[in-house]
Amino acid sequence: LGILGVLVWYFGWNINAYQETTSVSNVIPIIVFSVSILLFSIIILKIFTKVFISKFELTIDANGITDYASEIRAGFIPWTAVKSIEIRTLRYNQKSIKIILNNPENYIDNYKKGTLKRRIAEANYKRFDSPIQLQTKLLNIRPSQLYCVLNIKYQNYINKG
């Protein structure tokens, strides 16, 4: 839309540059250009805030994990659904935390077929035996620290039960 506005403005400006009189037709390309740039800017800001400034949060309590930090943003995962917690090393010495679930298919089925989140969850499950992979680079915590916190809370839950 922004490019269309630029083209209309450019061609409108060049065509109107040969006319000696000022009329409404001289103003229309400028208005279309301005509106196009405004709409394009709004769309870019929305995309930027959605991708880069979205809320990455991981809450760990006595009831379970609330995941808004992984690629699939699994939401609330009760400790009853967790089978184990593992830390694994990926390429280039990156570490991720894998939440092994009792019934991972249930979490994959929460997403509509064909959506990107479902495809990511399925790929994670096939490759890592779990749809939920926690990356700590956006959480401001080291993987080993997060692993320890998760294990302590999980062990507390197991010892209570």
XYZ file of N, CA and C in Angstrom:
483
model
N 0.841 -1.191 0.000
C 0.000 0.000 0.000
C 0.882 1.250 0.000
N 1.968 1.192 0.772
C 2.891 2.316 0.801
C 3.566 2.533 -0.541
N 3.934 1.424 -1.177
C 4.579 1.512 -2.501
C 3.596 2.086 -3.523
N 2.349 1.650 -3.439
C 1.317 2.181 -4.336
C 1.174 3.689 -4.143
N 1.205 4.110 -2.874
C 1.110 5.549 -2.598
C 2.278 6.312 -3.178
N 3.478 5.741 -3.058
C 4.671 6.397 -3.617
C 4.552 6.505 -5.134
N 4.111 5.419 -5.787
C 3.974 5.459 -7.249
C 2.927 6.477 -7.691
N 1.789 6.490 -7.018
C 0.744 7.459 -7.369
C 1.260 8.870 -7.169
N 1.951 9.090 -6.054
C 2.477 10.427 -5.791
C 3.520 10.819 -6.832
N 4.432 9.893 -7.144
C 5.499 10.198 -8.079
C 4.943 10.521 -9.467
N 4.083 9.618 -9.962
C 3.530 9.858 -11.307
C 2.580 11.041 -11.314
N 1.853 11.194 -10.245
C 0.963 12.359 -10.157
C 1.748 13.648 -10.109
N 2.855 13.637 -9.408
C 3.695 14.827 -9.302
C 4.299 15.176 -10.660
N 4.808 14.164 -11.378
C 5.427 14.417 -12.676
C 4.403 14.869 -13.705
N 3.218 14.276 -13.686
C 2.189 14.701 -14.649
C 1.741 16.118 -14.338
N 1.568 16.403 -13.059
C 1.094 17.723 -12.670
C 2.180 18.789 -12.748
N 3.432 18.402 -12.836
C 4.513 19.375 -12.947
C 4.434 20.113 -14.275
N 3.829 19.494 -15.282
C 3.709 20.129 -16.594
C 2.511 21.052 -16.677
N 1.625 20.956 -15.709
C 0.457 21.827 -15.716
C 0.798 23.101 -14.952
N 0.322 24.201 -15.474
C 0.644 25.483 -14.865
C -0.355 25.872 -13.795
N -1.557 25.356 -13.863
C -2.585 25.753 -12.904
C -2.633 24.756 -11.759
N -3.016 25.249 -10.626
C -3.192 24.362 -9.491
C -4.658 23.983 -9.419
N -4.899 22.719 -9.150
C -6.276 22.244 -9.050
C -6.337 21.137 -8.000
N -7.525 20.596 -7.840
C -7.737 19.519 -6.877
C -6.941 18.291 -7.282
N -6.762 18.069 -8.572
C -6.032 16.882 -9.021
C -4.570 16.920 -8.596
N -4.031 18.097 -8.273
C -2.654 18.189 -7.770
C -2.560 17.722 -6.319
N -3.628 17.855 -5.581
C -3.617 17.539 -4.160
C -3.904 16.054 -3.907
N -4.673 15.421 -4.772
C -5.079 14.027 -4.573
C -3.885 13.083 -4.440
N -2.873 13.140 -5.303
C -1.731 12.230 -5.127
C -1.016 12.427 -3.781
N -0.937 13.658 -3.338
C -0.289 13.932 -2.059
C -1.103 13.330 -0.917
N -2.422 13.419 -0.983
C -3.290 12.842 0.050
C -3.179 11.320 0.037
N -3.218 10.721 -1.148
C -3.102 9.262 -1.252
C -1.743 8.810 -0.721
N -0.701 9.528 -1.064
C 0.633 9.206 -0.581
C 0.700 9.292 0.941
N 0.166 10.348 1.503
C 0.204 10.547 2.953
C -0.561 9.450 3.682
N -1.744 9.120 3.196
C -2.552 8.073 3.826
C -1.851 6.723 3.696
N -1.258 6.453 2.544
C -0.553 5.184 2.341
C 0.629 5.050 3.285
N 1.408 6.086 3.426
C 2.551 6.061 4.335
C 2.079 5.897 5.771
N 1.008 6.547 6.158
C 0.456 6.422 7.500
C 0.009 4.984 7.777
N -0.734 4.378 6.850
C -1.191 3.005 7.036
C -0.021 2.026 7.057
N 0.915 2.225 6.187
C 2.093 1.363 6.146
C 2.862 1.450 7.470
N 3.017 2.650 8.007
C 3.710 2.832 9.280
C 2.975 2.141 10.417
N 1.664 2.230 10.452
C 0.873 1.575 11.496
C 1.048 0.065 11.420
N 1.004 -0.493 10.218
C 1.164 -1.936 10.047
C 2.550 -2.378 10.494
N 3.582 -1.643 10.130
C 4.950 -1.974 10.529
C 5.091 -1.902 12.051
N 4.508 -0.908 12.685
C 4.572 -0.810 14.149
C 3.871 -1.978 14.821
N 2.726 -2.389 14.293
C 1.996 -3.542 14.855
C 2.843 -4.810 14.752
N 3.439 -5.034 13.585
C 4.274 -6.218 13.384
C 5.479 -6.170 14.321
N 6.115 -5.017 14.430
C 7.282 -4.866 15.288
C 6.937 -5.160 16.739
N 5.846 -4.606 17.241
C 5.474 -4.840 18.637
C 5.067 -6.291 18.868
N 4.415 -6.903 17.901
C 3.997 -8.302 18.044
C 5.207 -9.230 18.095
N 6.190 -8.979 17.246
C 7.345 -9.873 17.143
C 8.390 -9.583 18.217
N 8.730 -8.314 18.413
C 9.880 -7.995 19.245
C 9.549 -7.554 20.665
N 8.351 -7.078 20.904
C 8.041 -6.556 22.223
C 6.935 -7.367 22.881
N 6.657 -8.542 22.374
C 5.643 -9.360 23.014
C 6.166 -9.865 24.344
N 5.275 -10.205 25.210
C 5.597 -10.558 26.584
C 6.085 -12.013 26.664
N 7.334 -12.195 27.050
C 7.876 -13.526 27.259
C 7.895 -13.764 28.760
N 7.120 -14.742 29.183
C 6.972 -14.969 30.612
C 6.911 -16.453 30.901
N 7.538 -16.825 31.976
C 7.496 -18.201 32.440
C 7.255 -18.144 33.942
N 6.112 -18.675 34.370
C 5.760 -18.683 35.786
C 5.842 -20.112 36.300
N 6.566 -20.283 37.389
C 6.733 -21.601 37.990
C 6.217 -21.504 39.422
N 5.231 -22.327 39.759
C 4.705 -22.317 41.121
C 4.376 -23.739 41.567
N 3.702 -23.868 42.698
C 3.390 -25.187 43.263
C 2.412 -25.974 42.403
N 1.643 -25.296 41.543
C 0.651 -25.966 40.698
C 1.206 -26.435 39.363
N 2.248 -25.773 38.877
C 2.810 -26.143 37.580
C 3.562 -24.988 36.940
N 3.630 -25.040 35.623
C 4.370 -24.060 34.825
C 3.380 -23.336 33.925
N 3.484 -22.020 33.864
C 2.717 -21.250 32.895
C 3.713 -20.732 31.870
N 3.609 -21.258 30.657
C 4.614 -21.021 29.618
C 4.117 -20.015 28.591
N 4.733 -18.847 28.603
C 4.563 -17.873 27.533
C 5.943 -17.468 27.014
N 6.892 -18.413 27.077
C 8.262 -18.136 26.658
C 8.727 -19.030 25.527
N 8.075 -20.159 25.323
C 8.497 -21.050 24.244
C 7.862 -20.614 22.928
N 8.266 -21.280 21.856
C 7.728 -20.932 20.540
C 6.227 -21.165 20.451
N 5.734 -22.164 21.171
C 4.313 -22.502 21.051
C 3.463 -21.882 22.148
N 4.096 -21.277 23.153
C 3.360 -20.651 24.253
C 2.261 -21.587 24.756
N 2.667 -22.632 25.403
C 1.769 -23.718 25.791
C 0.755 -23.324 26.855
N 0.978 -22.223 27.545
C 0.058 -21.843 28.608
C 0.337 -22.640 29.871
N -0.727 -22.946 30.630
C -0.550 -23.632 31.903
C -0.309 -25.119 31.697
N 0.750 -25.623 32.334
C 1.092 -27.045 32.311
C 1.135 -27.507 33.765
N 0.144 -28.265 34.223
C 0.167 -28.712 35.619
C 1.265 -29.750 35.833
N 1.754 -29.846 37.068
C 2.801 -30.814 37.374
C 2.332 -32.240 37.108
N 1.008 -32.469 37.182
C 0.497 -33.818 36.907
C 0.742 -34.237 35.467
N 0.876 -33.263 34.562
C 1.109 -33.569 33.148
C 2.585 -33.757 32.831
N 3.464 -33.388 33.761
C 4.903 -33.450 33.519
C 5.443 -34.820 33.920
N 6.182 -35.414 33.008
C 6.827 -36.714 33.267
C 8.244 -36.510 33.789
N 8.986 -35.613 33.148
C 10.340 -35.289 33.592
C 10.781 -33.976 32.954
N 11.908 -33.478 33.437
C 12.490 -32.236 32.920
C 13.943 -32.529 32.593
N 14.355 -32.152 31.389
C 15.728 -32.418 30.959
C 16.338 -31.163 30.359
N 17.639 -31.071 30.465
C 18.366 -29.992 29.799
C 19.147 -30.633 28.658
N 19.140 -30.001 27.510
C 19.859 -30.575 26.374
C 20.652 -29.492 25.671
N 21.755 -29.911 25.103
C 22.627 -29.000 24.374
C 22.303 -29.098 22.899
N 22.061 -27.955 22.309
C 21.781 -27.879 20.880
C 23.062 -27.490 20.151
N 22.910 -27.129 18.913
C 24.072 -26.683 18.148
C 24.666 -25.421 18.749
N 25.933 -25.217 18.497
C 26.670 -24.025 18.926
C 26.609 -23.827 20.437
N 26.531 -24.937 21.177
C 26.542 -24.941 22.641
C 25.349 -24.204 23.259
N 24.270 -24.049 22.520
C 23.047 -23.486 23.079
C 22.337 -24.563 23.869
N 21.707 -24.163 24.945
C 20.998 -25.122 25.781
C 19.511 -24.779 25.798
N 18.707 -25.821 25.854
C 17.270 -25.634 26.008
C 16.784 -26.611 27.063
N 15.637 -26.304 27.613
C 15.057 -27.163 28.631
C 13.843 -27.834 28.020
N 13.844 -29.118 28.139
C 12.799 -29.940 27.539
C 11.861 -30.399 28.649
N 10.575 -30.095 28.485
C 9.557 -30.545 29.430
C 8.927 -31.800 28.828
N 9.240 -32.953 29.383
C 8.681 -34.217 28.900
C 7.296 -34.371 29.530
N 6.288 -34.554 28.694
C 4.907 -34.647 29.159
C 4.413 -36.087 29.152
N 3.446 -36.374 30.014
C 2.824 -37.703 30.031
C 2.044 -37.961 28.746
N 1.291 -36.986 28.292
C 0.504 -37.098 27.062
C 0.785 -35.895 26.163
N 1.894 -35.888 25.448
C 2.232 -34.722 24.622
C 1.227 -34.465 23.505
N 0.548 -35.522 23.051
C -0.434 -35.346 21.976
C -1.567 -34.415 22.406
N -1.905 -34.427 23.692
C -2.957 -33.535 24.189
C -2.594 -32.067 23.986
N -1.333 -31.714 24.210
C -0.906 -30.333 24.027
C -0.801 -29.973 22.553
N -0.402 -30.927 21.747
C -0.349 -30.668 20.306
C -1.758 -30.483 19.754
N -2.706 -31.264 20.254
C -4.089 -31.167 19.784
C -4.778 -29.877 20.198
N -4.200 -29.122 21.134
C -4.777 -27.838 21.532
C -4.699 -26.802 20.421
N -3.814 -27.016 19.465
C -3.624 -26.062 18.371
C -4.357 -26.545 17.129
N -4.912 -25.602 16.382
C -5.624 -25.947 15.147
C -4.663 -26.567 14.146
N -5.205 -27.502 13.362
C -4.378 -28.152 12.336
C -3.923 -27.124 11.313
N -2.682 -27.243 10.898
C -2.148 -26.372 9.869
C -1.545 -25.080 10.392
N -1.706 -24.775 11.684
C -1.132 -23.538 12.204
C 0.360 -23.716 12.462
N 1.057 -22.611 12.481
C 2.497 -22.643 12.686
C 2.848 -23.203 14.065
N 2.111 -22.821 15.096
C 2.391 -23.328 16.445
C 2.238 -24.843 16.507
N 1.220 -25.365 15.831
C 1.036 -26.822 15.830
C 2.187 -27.511 15.112
N 2.612 -26.944 13.986
C 3.724 -27.544 13.254
C 5.014 -27.515 14.065
N 5.234 -26.431 14.785
C 6.422 -26.343 15.643
C 6.339 -27.380 16.754
N 5.155 -27.501 17.379
C 4.972 -28.477 18.457
C 5.187 -29.897 17.940
N 4.657 -30.204 16.765
C 4.838 -31.540 16.189
C 6.303 -31.809 15.864
N 6.974 -30.820 15.303
C 8.392 -30.984 14.963
C 9.236 -31.168 16.224
N 8.951 -30.393 17.264
C 9.667 -30.557 18.533
C 9.430 -31.950 19.112
N 8.198 -32.416 19.027
C 7.871 -33.736 19.577
C 8.598 -34.841 18.817
N 8.642 -34.743 17.494
C 9.334 -35.758 16.697
C 10.846 -35.731 16.928
N 11.384 -34.547 17.041
C 12.837 -34.419 17.146
C 13.357 -34.574 18.576
N 12.618 -34.030 19.556
C 13.125 -33.984 20.928
C 12.268 -34.756 21.927
N 11.237 -35.468 21.471
C 10.325 -36.227 22.332
C 9.478 -35.350 23.246
N 9.372 -34.080 22.943
C 8.541 -33.167 23.727
C 8.157 -31.971 22.862
N 6.886 -31.551 22.908
C 6.494 -30.374 22.129
C 6.983 -29.070 22.750
N 7.384 -29.102 24.013
C 7.736 -27.867 24.716
C 9.237 -27.803 24.962
N 9.867 -26.837 24.325
C 11.295 -26.568 24.474
C 11.425 -25.139 24.990
N 11.991 -24.965 26.145
C 12.160 -23.631 26.715
C 13.537 -23.088 26.361
N 13.558 -21.963 25.681
C 14.795 -21.259 25.363
C 14.937 -20.124 26.370
N 16.091 -19.992 26.973
C 16.246 -19.007 28.039
C 16.814 -17.675 27.568
N 17.143 -17.544 26.312
C 17.777 -16.306 25.856
C 16.862 -15.093 25.988
N 15.557 -15.286 25.999
C 14.626 -14.172 26.145
C 14.124 -14.009 27.580
N 14.551 -14.885 28.471
C 14.053 -14.862 29.843
C 15.023 -14.240 30.843
N 16.213 -13.904 30.412
C 17.209 -13.288 31.283
C 17.581 -14.206 32.453
N 17.767 -15.478 32.152
C 18.203 -16.466 33.142
C 19.034 -17.515 32.412
N 20.006 -18.058 33.090
C 20.832 -19.117 32.499
C 20.046 -20.421 32.460
N 20.289 -21.253 31.453
C 19.577 -22.528 31.370
C 19.772 -23.401 32.603
N 20.987 -23.422 33.147
C 21.240 -24.248 34.334
C 20.447 -23.743 35.533
N 20.313 -22.430 35.666
C 19.534 -21.874 36.770
C 18.051 -22.226 36.622
N 17.527 -22.072 35.418
C 16.120 -22.394 35.184
C 15.864 -23.880 35.408
N 16.785 -24.701 34.955
C 16.662 -26.145 35.153
C 16.600 -26.485 36.642
N 17.441 -25.846 37.430
C 17.446 -26.089 38.877
C 16.121 -25.663 39.514
N 15.631 -24.504 39.146
C 14.361 -24.017 39.699
C 13.220 -24.957 39.322
N 13.174 -25.350 38.055
C 12.122 -26.267 37.611
C 12.202 -27.600 38.351
N 13.403 -28.140 38.480
C 13.564 -29.423 39.161
C 13.193 -29.348 40.635
N 13.559 -28.263 41.302
C 13.211 -28.101 42.724
C 11.698 -28.063 42.896
N 11.018 -27.262 42.070
C 9.552 -27.176 42.167
C 8.893 -28.511 41.822
N 9.425 -29.182 40.815
C 8.868 -30.484 40.413
C 9.088 -31.520 41.498
N 10.274 -31.558 42.084
C 10.554 -32.498 43.171
C 9.701 -32.205 44.399
N 9.457 -30.928 44.678
C 8.554 -30.560 45.784
C 7.161 -31.107 45.530
N 6.705 -31.005 44.289
C 5.374 -31.540 43.947
C 5.350 -33.070 44.127
N 6.384 -33.748 43.638
C 6.434 -35.206 43.743
C 6.472 -35.644 45.214
N 7.264 -34.961 46.041
C 7.389 -35.327 47.444
C 6.110 -35.072 48.238
N 5.318 -34.093 47.812
C 4.028 -33.833 48.468
C 3.026 -34.941 48.166
N 3.056 -35.438 46.909
C 2.088 -36.420 46.449
C 2.418 -37.771 46.876
